[in-house]
mmCIF file of C-alpha atoms in Angstrom:
data_model
loop_
_atom_site.group_PDB
_atom_site.id
_atom_site.type_symbol
_atom_site.label_atom_id
_atom_site.label_comp_id
_atom_site.label_asym_id
_atom_site.label_seq_id
_atom_site.Cartn_x
_atom_site.Cartn_y
_atom_site.Cartn_z
ATOM 1 C CA UNK A 1 -21.278 -30.276 -165.686
ATOM 2 C CA UNK A 2 -18.515 -32.317 -163.537
ATOM 3 C CA UNK A 3 -18.553 -35.935 -164.238
ATOM 4 C CA UNK A 4 -16.499 -36.821 -161.035
ATOM 5 C CA UNK A 5 -17.813 -39.522 -158.814
ATOM 6 C CA UNK A 6 -19.872 -38.360 -155.733
ATOM 7 C CA UNK A 7 -18.342 -38.554 -152.329
ATOM 8 C CA UNK A 8 -20.560 -40.965 -150.053
ATOM 9 C CA UNK A 9 -20.053 -41.477 -146.382
ATOM 10 C CA UNK A 10 -21.649 -44.012 -143.804
ATOM 11 C CA UNK A 11 -23.849 -41.456 -142.401
ATOM 12 C CA UNK A 12 -27.329 -40.266 -143.356
ATOM 13 C CA UNK A 13 -29.806 -37.665 -142.608
ATOM 14 C CA UNK A 14 -30.610 -38.913 -139.046
ATOM 15 C CA UNK A 15 -26.990 -39.063 -137.823
ATOM 16 C CA UNK A 16 -25.960 -36.578 -135.251
ATOM 17 C CA UNK A 17 -23.098 -34.398 -135.213
ATOM 18 C CA UNK A 18 -21.609 -36.317 -132.252
ATOM 19 C CA UNK A 19 -21.988 -39.634 -134.051
ATOM 20 C CA UNK A 20 -20.139 -38.208 -137.167
ATOM 21 C CA UNK A 21 -17.366 -37.127 -134.861
ATOM 22 C CA UNK A 22 -17.255 -40.385 -132.730
ATOM 23 C CA UNK A 23 -13.413 -41.371 -132.325
ATOM 24 C CA UNK A 24 -12.219 -38.131 -134.067
ATOM 25 C CA UNK A 25 -9.500 -36.514 -131.924
ATOM 26 C CA UNK A 26 -9.146 -32.595 -132.418
ATOM 27 C CA UNK A 27 -7.230 -31.847 -129.301
ATOM 28 C CA UNK A 28 -5.031 -28.832 -129.997
ATOM 29 C CA UNK A 29 -6.955 -27.721 -132.871
ATOM 30 C CA UNK A 30 -8.739 -24.306 -133.132
ATOM 31 C CA UNK A 31 -12.102 -23.653 -134.578
ATOM 32 C CA UNK A 32 -14.468 -20.603 -135.232
ATOM 33 C CA UNK A 33 -18.100 -21.080 -135.427
ATOM 34 C CA UNK A 34 -20.021 -18.012 -136.636
ATOM 35 C CA UNK A 35 -23.690 -17.814 -135.050
ATOM 36 C CA UNK A 36 -22.597 -20.614 -132.570
ATOM 37 C CA UNK A 37 -24.675 -19.695 -129.557
ATOM 38 C CA UNK A 38 -27.780 -21.486 -130.878
ATOM 39 C CA UNK A 39 -29.498 -23.920 -133.179
ATOM 40 C CA UNK A 40 -27.221 -25.821 -135.412
ATOM 41 C CA UNK A 41 -24.180 -23.568 -134.535
ATOM 42 C CA UNK A 42 -24.275 -24.621 -130.883
ATOM 43 C CA UNK A 43 -24.646 -28.370 -131.943
ATOM 44 C CA UNK A 44 -21.680 -27.716 -134.263
ATOM 45 C CA UNK A 45 -19.615 -26.180 -131.034
ATOM 46 C CA UNK A 46 -20.776 -28.981 -128.866
ATOM 47 C CA UNK A 47 -19.528 -31.648 -131.218
ATOM 48 C CA UNK A 48 -16.125 -30.103 -132.047
ATOM 49 C CA UNK A 49 -15.394 -29.158 -128.341
ATOM 50 C CA UNK A 50 -16.542 -32.811 -127.246
ATOM 51 C CA UNK A 51 -13.843 -34.058 -129.898
ATOM 52 C CA UNK A 52 -11.231 -31.710 -127.943
ATOM 53 C CA UNK A 53 -11.058 -28.699 -130.201
ATOM 54 C CA UNK A 54 -10.628 -25.160 -128.850
ATOM 55 C CA UNK A 55 -13.647 -23.479 -130.121
ATOM 56 C CA UNK A 56 -14.483 -19.554 -130.438
ATOM 57 C CA UNK A 57 -18.253 -18.945 -130.742
ATOM 58 C CA UNK A 58 -18.410 -15.816 -132.785
ATOM 59 C CA UNK A 59 -21.778 -14.063 -132.369
ATOM 60 C CA UNK A 60 -23.265 -10.724 -132.458
ATOM 61 C CA UNK A 61 -23.942 -10.565 -128.671
ATOM 62 C CA UNK A 62 -21.376 -12.693 -126.823
ATOM 63 C CA UNK A 63 -23.435 -12.801 -123.598
ATOM 64 C CA UNK A 64 -25.884 -15.164 -125.445
ATOM 65 C CA UNK A 65 -23.193 -17.900 -125.723
ATOM 66 C CA UNK A 66 -22.692 -17.776 -121.864
ATOM 67 C CA UNK A 67 -24.954 -20.769 -121.071
ATOM 68 C CA UNK A 68 -23.287 -22.995 -123.738
ATOM 69 C CA UNK A 69 -19.840 -21.904 -122.663
ATOM 70 C CA UNK A 70 -20.540 -22.561 -119.096
ATOM 71 C CA UNK A 71 -22.209 -26.151 -120.106
ATOM 72 C CA UNK A 72 -19.205 -27.292 -122.002
ATOM 73 C CA UNK A 73 -16.704 -26.032 -119.353
ATOM 74 C CA UNK A 74 -18.367 -28.256 -116.804
ATOM 75 C CA UNK A 75 -18.131 -31.228 -119.167
ATOM 76 C CA UNK A 76 -15.042 -33.167 -118.640
ATOM 77 C CA UNK A 77 -12.714 -33.768 -121.749
ATOM 78 C CA UNK A 78 -13.886 -31.055 -123.952
ATOM 79 C CA UNK A 79 -11.771 -28.444 -125.659
ATOM 80 C CA UNK A 80 -12.014 -24.908 -124.337
ATOM 81 C CA UNK A 81 -14.880 -22.851 -125.611
ATOM 82 C CA UNK A 82 -15.029 -18.994 -125.784
ATOM 83 C CA UNK A 83 -17.227 -16.285 -126.968
ATOM 84 C CA UNK A 84 -16.057 -13.341 -129.052
ATOM 85 C CA UNK A 85 -18.013 -10.484 -130.747
ATOM 86 C CA UNK A 86 -18.774 -10.599 -134.527
ATOM 87 C CA UNK A 87 -21.243 -8.743 -136.396
ATOM 88 C CA UNK A 88 -21.058 -10.001 -139.968
ATOM 89 C CA UNK A 89 -23.179 -7.111 -141.316
ATOM 90 C CA UNK A 90 -20.555 -4.749 -139.946
ATOM 91 C CA UNK A 91 -17.100 -4.766 -141.661
ATOM 92 C CA UNK A 92 -15.486 -2.898 -138.656
ATOM 93 C CA UNK A 93 -16.515 -5.816 -136.422
ATOM 94 C CA UNK A 94 -15.266 -8.376 -138.778
ATOM 95 C CA UNK A 95 -11.922 -6.506 -139.116
ATOM 96 C CA UNK A 96 -11.662 -6.246 -135.247
ATOM 97 C CA UNK A 97 -12.245 -9.933 -135.043
ATOM 98 C CA UNK A 98 -9.600 -10.853 -137.528
ATOM 99 C CA UNK A 99 -7.024 -8.708 -136.325
ATOM 100 C CA UNK A 100 -7.433 -10.028 -132.701
ATOM 101 C CA UNK A 101 -6.916 -13.626 -133.735
ATOM 102 C CA UNK A 102 -3.630 -15.159 -132.741
ATOM 103 C CA UNK A 103 -2.167 -18.410 -134.048
ATOM 104 C CA UNK A 104 -3.135 -20.798 -136.605
ATOM 105 C CA UNK A 105 -6.743 -21.600 -137.252
ATOM 106 C CA UNK A 106 -7.792 -25.252 -138.438
ATOM 107 C CA UNK A 107 -11.592 -24.905 -138.799
ATOM 108 C CA UNK A 108 -13.720 -21.990 -139.740
ATOM 109 C CA UNK A 109 -17.552 -22.738 -139.855
ATOM 110 C CA UNK A 110 -19.514 -20.031 -141.636
ATOM 111 C CA UNK A 111 -22.811 -20.974 -139.934
ATOM 112 C CA UNK A 112 -24.541 -17.667 -139.011
ATOM 113 C CA UNK A 113 -27.283 -16.257 -141.182
ATOM 114 C CA UNK A 114 -30.499 -14.481 -141.627
ATOM 115 C CA UNK A 115 -33.499 -15.440 -143.995
ATOM 116 C CA UNK A 116 -36.394 -13.799 -145.785
ATOM 117 C CA UNK A 117 -36.401 -10.372 -144.062
ATOM 118 C CA UNK A 118 -39.785 -9.170 -145.115
ATOM 119 C CA UNK A 119 -38.702 -5.507 -146.439
ATOM 120 C CA UNK A 120 -35.537 -4.651 -148.173
ATOM 121 C CA UNK A 121 -33.079 -3.723 -145.409
ATOM 122 C CA UNK A 122 -29.689 -2.145 -146.229
ATOM 123 C CA UNK A 123 -26.670 -1.942 -144.089
ATOM 124 C CA UNK A 124 -24.562 1.049 -143.463
ATOM 125 C CA UNK A 125 -22.668 0.433 -146.596
ATOM 126 C CA UNK A 126 -25.861 -0.005 -148.676
ATOM 127 C CA UNK A 127 -25.966 -3.626 -148.893
ATOM 128 C CA UNK A 128 -29.000 -5.749 -148.932
ATOM 129 C CA UNK A 129 -28.847 -7.427 -145.460
ATOM 130 C CA UNK A 130 -29.280 -10.993 -146.135
ATOM 131 C CA UNK A 131 -26.259 -10.750 -148.879
ATOM 132 C CA UNK A 132 -24.282 -8.791 -146.338
ATOM 133 C CA UNK A 133 -24.593 -11.235 -143.482
ATOM 134 C CA UNK A 134 -24.852 -14.607 -145.142
ATOM 135 C CA UNK A 135 -22.134 -13.927 -147.791
ATOM 136 C CA UNK A 136 -20.238 -10.758 -147.906
ATOM 137 C CA UNK A 137 -19.424 -10.717 -144.196
ATOM 138 C CA UNK A 138 -18.248 -14.397 -144.246
ATOM 139 C CA UNK A 139 -16.206 -13.602 -147.332
ATOM 140 C CA UNK A 140 -14.414 -10.835 -145.288
ATOM 141 C CA UNK A 141 -14.098 -13.072 -142.540
ATOM 142 C CA UNK A 142 -12.438 -15.828 -144.274
ATOM 143 C CA UNK A 143 -10.197 -13.647 -146.378
ATOM 144 C CA UNK A 144 -9.241 -11.765 -143.162
ATOM 145 C CA UNK A 145 -8.342 -15.004 -141.576
ATOM 146 C CA UNK A 146 -6.494 -16.332 -144.582
ATOM 147 C CA UNK A 147 -3.037 -16.246 -143.049
ATOM 148 C CA UNK A 148 -4.178 -18.196 -139.840
ATOM 149 C CA UNK A 149 -5.844 -20.667 -142.088
ATOM 150 C CA UNK A 150 -2.804 -21.135 -144.128
ATOM 151 C CA UNK A 151 -0.505 -21.495 -141.132
ATOM 152 C CA UNK A 152 -2.764 -24.665 -139.943
ATOM 153 C CA UNK A 153 -1.314 -26.407 -142.848
ATOM 154 C CA UNK A 154 -4.658 -28.352 -143.140
ATOM 155 C CA UNK A 155 -7.436 -25.966 -142.626
ATOM 156 C CA UNK A 156 -11.061 -26.301 -143.676
ATOM 157 C CA UNK A 157 -13.596 -23.784 -144.501
ATOM 158 C CA UNK A 158 -17.226 -24.908 -143.976
ATOM 159 C CA UNK A 159 -20.109 -22.695 -145.344
ATOM 160 C CA UNK A 160 -23.666 -23.515 -144.273
ATOM 161 C CA UNK A 161 -25.875 -23.021 -147.491
ATOM 162 C CA UNK A 162 -29.369 -23.804 -148.269
ATOM 163 C CA UNK A 163 -31.642 -25.736 -150.901
ATOM 164 C CA UNK A 164 -33.078 -22.404 -151.494
ATOM 165 C CA UNK A 165 -29.888 -21.647 -153.594
ATOM 166 C CA UNK A 166 -31.645 -23.407 -156.407
ATOM 167 C CA UNK A 167 -34.204 -20.615 -156.522
ATOM 168 C CA UNK A 168 -31.645 -17.807 -157.562
ATOM 169 C CA UNK A 169 -28.452 -17.565 -159.235
ATOM 170 C CA UNK A 170 -26.337 -14.544 -158.138
ATOM 171 C CA UNK A 171 -27.494 -11.489 -159.973
ATOM 172 C CA UNK A 172 -24.282 -9.424 -160.874
ATOM 173 C CA UNK A 173 -26.240 -6.604 -162.509
ATOM 174 C CA UNK A 174 -28.503 -5.773 -159.338
ATOM 175 C CA UNK A 175 -27.243 -7.922 -156.273
ATOM 176 C CA UNK A 176 -28.927 -5.452 -153.786
ATOM 177 C CA UNK A 177 -32.303 -4.986 -155.348
ATOM 178 C CA UNK A 178 -31.634 -1.326 -156.259
ATOM 179 C CA UNK A 179 -33.788 -1.735 -159.443
ATOM 180 C CA UNK A 180 -35.641 -5.165 -159.364
ATOM 181 C CA UNK A 181 -38.472 -5.585 -157.131
ATOM 182 C CA UNK A 182 -37.363 -6.902 -153.837
ATOM 183 C CA UNK A 183 -38.374 -10.527 -152.929
ATOM 184 C CA UNK A 184 -37.491 -12.016 -149.383
ATOM 185 C CA UNK A 185 -36.899 -15.424 -150.692
ATOM 186 C CA UNK A 186 -34.944 -14.560 -154.006
ATOM 187 C CA UNK A 187 -32.696 -12.231 -151.756
ATOM 188 C CA UNK A 188 -32.137 -15.409 -149.440
ATOM 189 C CA UNK A 189 -31.740 -17.772 -152.221
ATOM 190 C CA UNK A 190 -29.248 -15.404 -153.895
ATOM 191 C CA UNK A 191 -27.214 -15.145 -150.715
ATOM 192 C CA UNK A 192 -27.114 -18.931 -150.209
ATOM 193 C CA UNK A 193 -25.785 -19.292 -154.089
ATOM 194 C CA UNK A 194 -23.152 -16.959 -153.096
ATOM 195 C CA UNK A 195 -22.217 -19.026 -150.211
ATOM 196 C CA UNK A 196 -21.627 -21.992 -152.260
ATOM 197 C CA UNK A 197 -19.829 -19.907 -154.761
ATOM 198 C CA UNK A 198 -17.534 -18.890 -151.972
ATOM 199 C CA UNK A 199 -16.305 -22.390 -151.548
ATOM 200 C CA UNK A 200 -15.801 -22.939 -155.173
ATOM 201 C CA UNK A 201 -13.734 -19.713 -155.431
ATOM 202 C CA UNK A 202 -11.582 -20.750 -152.505
ATOM 203 C CA UNK A 203 -9.907 -23.618 -154.711
ATOM 204 C CA UNK A 204 -7.182 -20.929 -155.133
ATOM 205 C CA UNK A 205 -6.291 -21.679 -151.539
ATOM 206 C CA UNK A 206 -5.766 -25.346 -152.206
ATOM 207 C CA UNK A 207 -2.166 -25.289 -152.562
ATOM 208 C CA UNK A 208 -2.022 -23.679 -149.150
ATOM 209 C CA UNK A 209 -3.584 -26.708 -147.430
ATOM 210 C CA UNK A 210 -6.970 -25.026 -147.205
ATOM 211 C CA UNK A 211 -10.158 -26.706 -148.393
ATOM 212 C CA UNK A 212 -13.479 -25.377 -148.664
ATOM 213 C CA UNK A 213 -17.045 -27.156 -149.011
ATOM 214 C CA UNK A 214 -20.493 -26.042 -148.632
ATOM 215 C CA UNK A 215 -23.780 -27.906 -147.263
ATOM 216 C CA UNK A 216 -27.548 -27.799 -146.915
ATOM 217 C CA UNK A 217 -28.196 -28.807 -143.342
ATOM 218 C CA UNK A 218 -31.926 -29.589 -144.193
ATOM 219 C CA UNK A 219 -35.326 -28.493 -142.489
ATOM 220 C CA UNK A 220 -34.620 -27.674 -138.853
ATOM 221 C CA UNK A 221 -36.646 -25.211 -136.516
ATOM 222 C CA UNK A 222 -34.227 -22.541 -135.233
ATOM 223 C CA UNK A 223 -33.908 -18.919 -134.495
ATOM 224 C CA UNK A 224 -33.377 -18.622 -138.473
ATOM 225 C CA UNK A 225 -37.209 -18.442 -138.769
ATOM 226 C CA UNK A 226 -37.641 -15.435 -136.601
ATOM 227 C CA UNK A 227 -38.559 -13.226 -139.578
ATOM 228 C CA UNK A 228 -41.303 -15.325 -140.646
ATOM 229 C CA UNK A 229 -44.920 -14.626 -139.676
ATOM 230 C CA UNK A 230 -47.286 -16.952 -138.485
ATOM 231 C CA UNK A 231 -49.186 -17.203 -141.620
ATOM 232 C CA UNK A 232 -46.029 -18.350 -143.378
ATOM 233 C CA UNK A 233 -45.117 -20.785 -140.717
ATOM 234 C CA UNK A 234 -48.520 -22.426 -141.090
ATOM 235 C CA UNK A 235 -48.188 -22.576 -144.764
ATOM 236 C CA UNK A 236 -44.861 -24.320 -144.187
ATOM 237 C CA UNK A 237 -46.855 -26.858 -142.047
ATOM 238 C CA UNK A 238 -44.706 -26.221 -138.848
ATOM 239 C CA UNK A 239 -47.251 -24.300 -136.865
ATOM 240 C CA UNK A 240 -50.923 -25.121 -135.751
ATOM 241 C CA UNK A 241 -53.800 -22.847 -135.714
ATOM 242 C CA UNK A 242 -53.166 -22.262 -132.036
ATOM 243 C CA UNK A 243 -49.582 -21.103 -132.686
ATOM 244 C CA UNK A 244 -47.880 -24.297 -131.569
ATOM 245 C CA UNK A 245 -44.699 -25.468 -133.185
ATOM 246 C CA UNK A 246 -45.545 -28.903 -135.160
ATOM 247 C CA UNK A 247 -42.412 -29.709 -137.236
ATOM 248 C CA UNK A 248 -43.297 -32.574 -139.696
ATOM 249 C CA UNK A 249 -41.455 -35.854 -139.699
ATOM 250 C CA UNK A 250 -39.001 -34.759 -142.299
ATOM 251 C CA UNK A 251 -37.656 -31.910 -140.101
ATOM 252 C CA UNK A 252 -34.385 -32.665 -138.286
ATOM 253 C CA UNK A 253 -33.128 -31.913 -134.827
ATOM 254 C CA UNK A 254 -30.581 -29.352 -134.499
ATOM 255 C CA UNK A 255 -28.137 -32.149 -133.588
ATOM 256 C CA UNK A 256 -29.215 -33.884 -136.873
ATOM 257 C CA UNK A 257 -28.758 -30.813 -138.871
ATOM 258 C CA UNK A 258 -25.285 -30.067 -137.737
ATOM 259 C CA UNK A 259 -23.921 -33.432 -138.568
ATOM 260 C CA UNK A 260 -22.957 -32.296 -142.203
ATOM 261 C CA UNK A 261 -21.350 -29.206 -140.814
ATOM 262 C CA UNK A 262 -18.964 -31.302 -138.561
ATOM 263 C CA UNK A 263 -18.741 -33.826 -141.406
ATOM 264 C CA UNK A 264 -16.943 -31.434 -143.537
ATOM 265 C CA UNK A 265 -15.021 -29.589 -140.756
ATOM 266 C CA UNK A 266 -13.459 -32.396 -139.212
ATOM 267 C CA UNK A 267 -14.014 -36.029 -140.514
ATOM 268 C CA UNK A 268 -11.025 -37.741 -142.005
ATOM 269 C CA UNK A 269 -13.449 -39.000 -144.743
ATOM 270 C CA UNK A 270 -13.144 -35.462 -146.210
ATOM 271 C CA UNK A 271 -9.551 -34.935 -146.073
ATOM 272 C CA UNK A 272 -8.268 -32.958 -149.297
ATOM 273 C CA UNK A 273 -11.856 -32.434 -150.564
ATOM 274 C CA UNK A 274 -12.781 -29.105 -151.780
ATOM 275 C CA UNK A 275 -15.185 -27.080 -153.831
ATOM 276 C CA UNK A 276 -18.114 -29.438 -153.228
ATOM 277 C CA UNK A 277 -21.893 -29.369 -151.888
ATOM 278 C CA UNK A 278 -23.138 -31.831 -149.437
ATOM 279 C CA UNK A 279 -26.561 -32.704 -147.915
ATOM 280 C CA UNK A 280 -27.631 -35.385 -145.371
ATOM 281 C CA UNK A 281 -23.897 -36.455 -144.981
ATOM 282 C CA UNK A 282 -23.554 -37.049 -148.800
ATOM 283 C CA UNK A 283 -22.305 -35.069 -151.620
ATOM 284 C CA UNK A 284 -25.146 -33.822 -153.721
ATOM 285 C CA UNK A 285 -26.090 -34.559 -157.436
ATOM 286 C CA UNK A 286 -26.614 -31.713 -159.935
ATOM 287 C CA UNK A 287 -30.327 -30.931 -160.388
ATOM 288 C CA UNK A 288 -31.937 -28.374 -162.634
ATOM 289 C CA UNK A 289 -32.475 -25.152 -160.753
ATOM 290 C CA UNK A 290 -36.253 -25.467 -160.779
ATOM 291 C CA UNK A 291 -36.282 -29.039 -159.725
ATOM 292 C CA UNK A 292 -38.522 -30.385 -156.826
ATOM 293 C CA UNK A 293 -35.999 -33.056 -156.033
ATOM 294 C CA UNK A 294 -35.549 -33.267 -152.282
ATOM 295 C CA UNK A 295 -31.864 -32.975 -152.528
ATOM 296 C CA UNK A 296 -29.514 -31.509 -155.238
ATOM 297 C CA UNK A 297 -27.275 -28.737 -156.239
ATOM 298 C CA UNK A 298 -27.863 -26.321 -159.034
ATOM 299 C CA UNK A 299 -25.167 -25.876 -161.569
ATOM 300 C CA UNK A 300 -25.199 -22.108 -161.312
ATOM 301 C CA UNK A 301 -23.763 -22.704 -157.582
ATOM 302 C CA UNK A 302 -20.701 -24.564 -158.530
ATOM 303 C CA UNK A 303 -19.913 -22.695 -161.902
ATOM 304 C CA UNK A 304 -16.149 -21.782 -161.420
ATOM 305 C CA UNK A 305 -16.393 -18.790 -163.639
ATOM 306 C CA UNK A 306 -19.232 -17.425 -161.546
ATOM 307 C CA UNK A 307 -17.064 -18.199 -158.446
ATOM 308 C CA UNK A 308 -14.248 -16.155 -159.644
ATOM 309 C CA UNK A 309 -16.501 -13.362 -160.790
ATOM 310 C CA UNK A 310 -18.045 -13.254 -157.270
ATOM 311 C CA UNK A 311 -14.757 -13.236 -155.654
ATOM 312 C CA UNK A 312 -13.734 -10.186 -157.552
ATOM 313 C CA UNK A 313 -17.092 -8.382 -156.709
ATOM 314 C CA UNK A 314 -16.803 -9.093 -153.062
ATOM 315 C CA UNK A 315 -13.142 -7.994 -152.969
ATOM 316 C CA UNK A 316 -14.084 -4.744 -154.603
ATOM 317 C CA UNK A 317 -17.147 -4.353 -152.399
ATOM 318 C CA UNK A 318 -15.162 -4.723 -149.131
ATOM 319 C CA UNK A 319 -12.575 -2.576 -150.379
#
């Protein structure tokens, strides 16, 4: 395990994205936020734009970003915000997005994701849908945008993972559940381990001025829970018997959940930092994979050898 000192910041779990970027000037910088039309993605967009960045909201249905685009256009001093089509589960869509990009790219926030699909669902390429959307699509996007990121001179790749990564290492023998029984949470956890390993493998880009870090945003009620049934929501303690959402005190607001994303995306405190995992605006300690600790990263998610093997797997998969 890595004996390096953990990075700390003056922020905590209750800090909002706007507070993290207070005083940060991103004028003239360009950012892409996948899944930026709602939830913590939208709060990430708001904070980056308020700091002056030009932000592209990359989403499957660009029309859903219309209200956010209009809101920020009416707010004085914000950077330009636009929406563009991107379906991470469809490599043709990813390819079209990357080929249409013009100029340097300073910030790429891989925020979009799906969680706990109740049944094994495959994409047209035969990929398990959570792995396809959460990891393989973002790998294809990041590598497809490598040249714009390199041309920035100081670009940052930010990948939104989850504490669920601790439940499942990446299964190189059967990543798409072709032989092992499908489990919604194991599939989700595996995809989130892959997300962290994506940033570890990106150390090969460090000499090009590209840094990459992953994060767990914490517990937040967003559109991510759309595939959970009411029984599961009640078991999690976020829904009462009448069907009303009742988030516990330890749940964050979307603005709080986005704070670690923007910390990694734009705070000067993270200049030059790469290949690390953060929660509540602090770098996370290693914990055993089965630990009940409220925060922490499993060693299997920061393993450089696994990261390199995963990059090779993903490169072969996307062809």
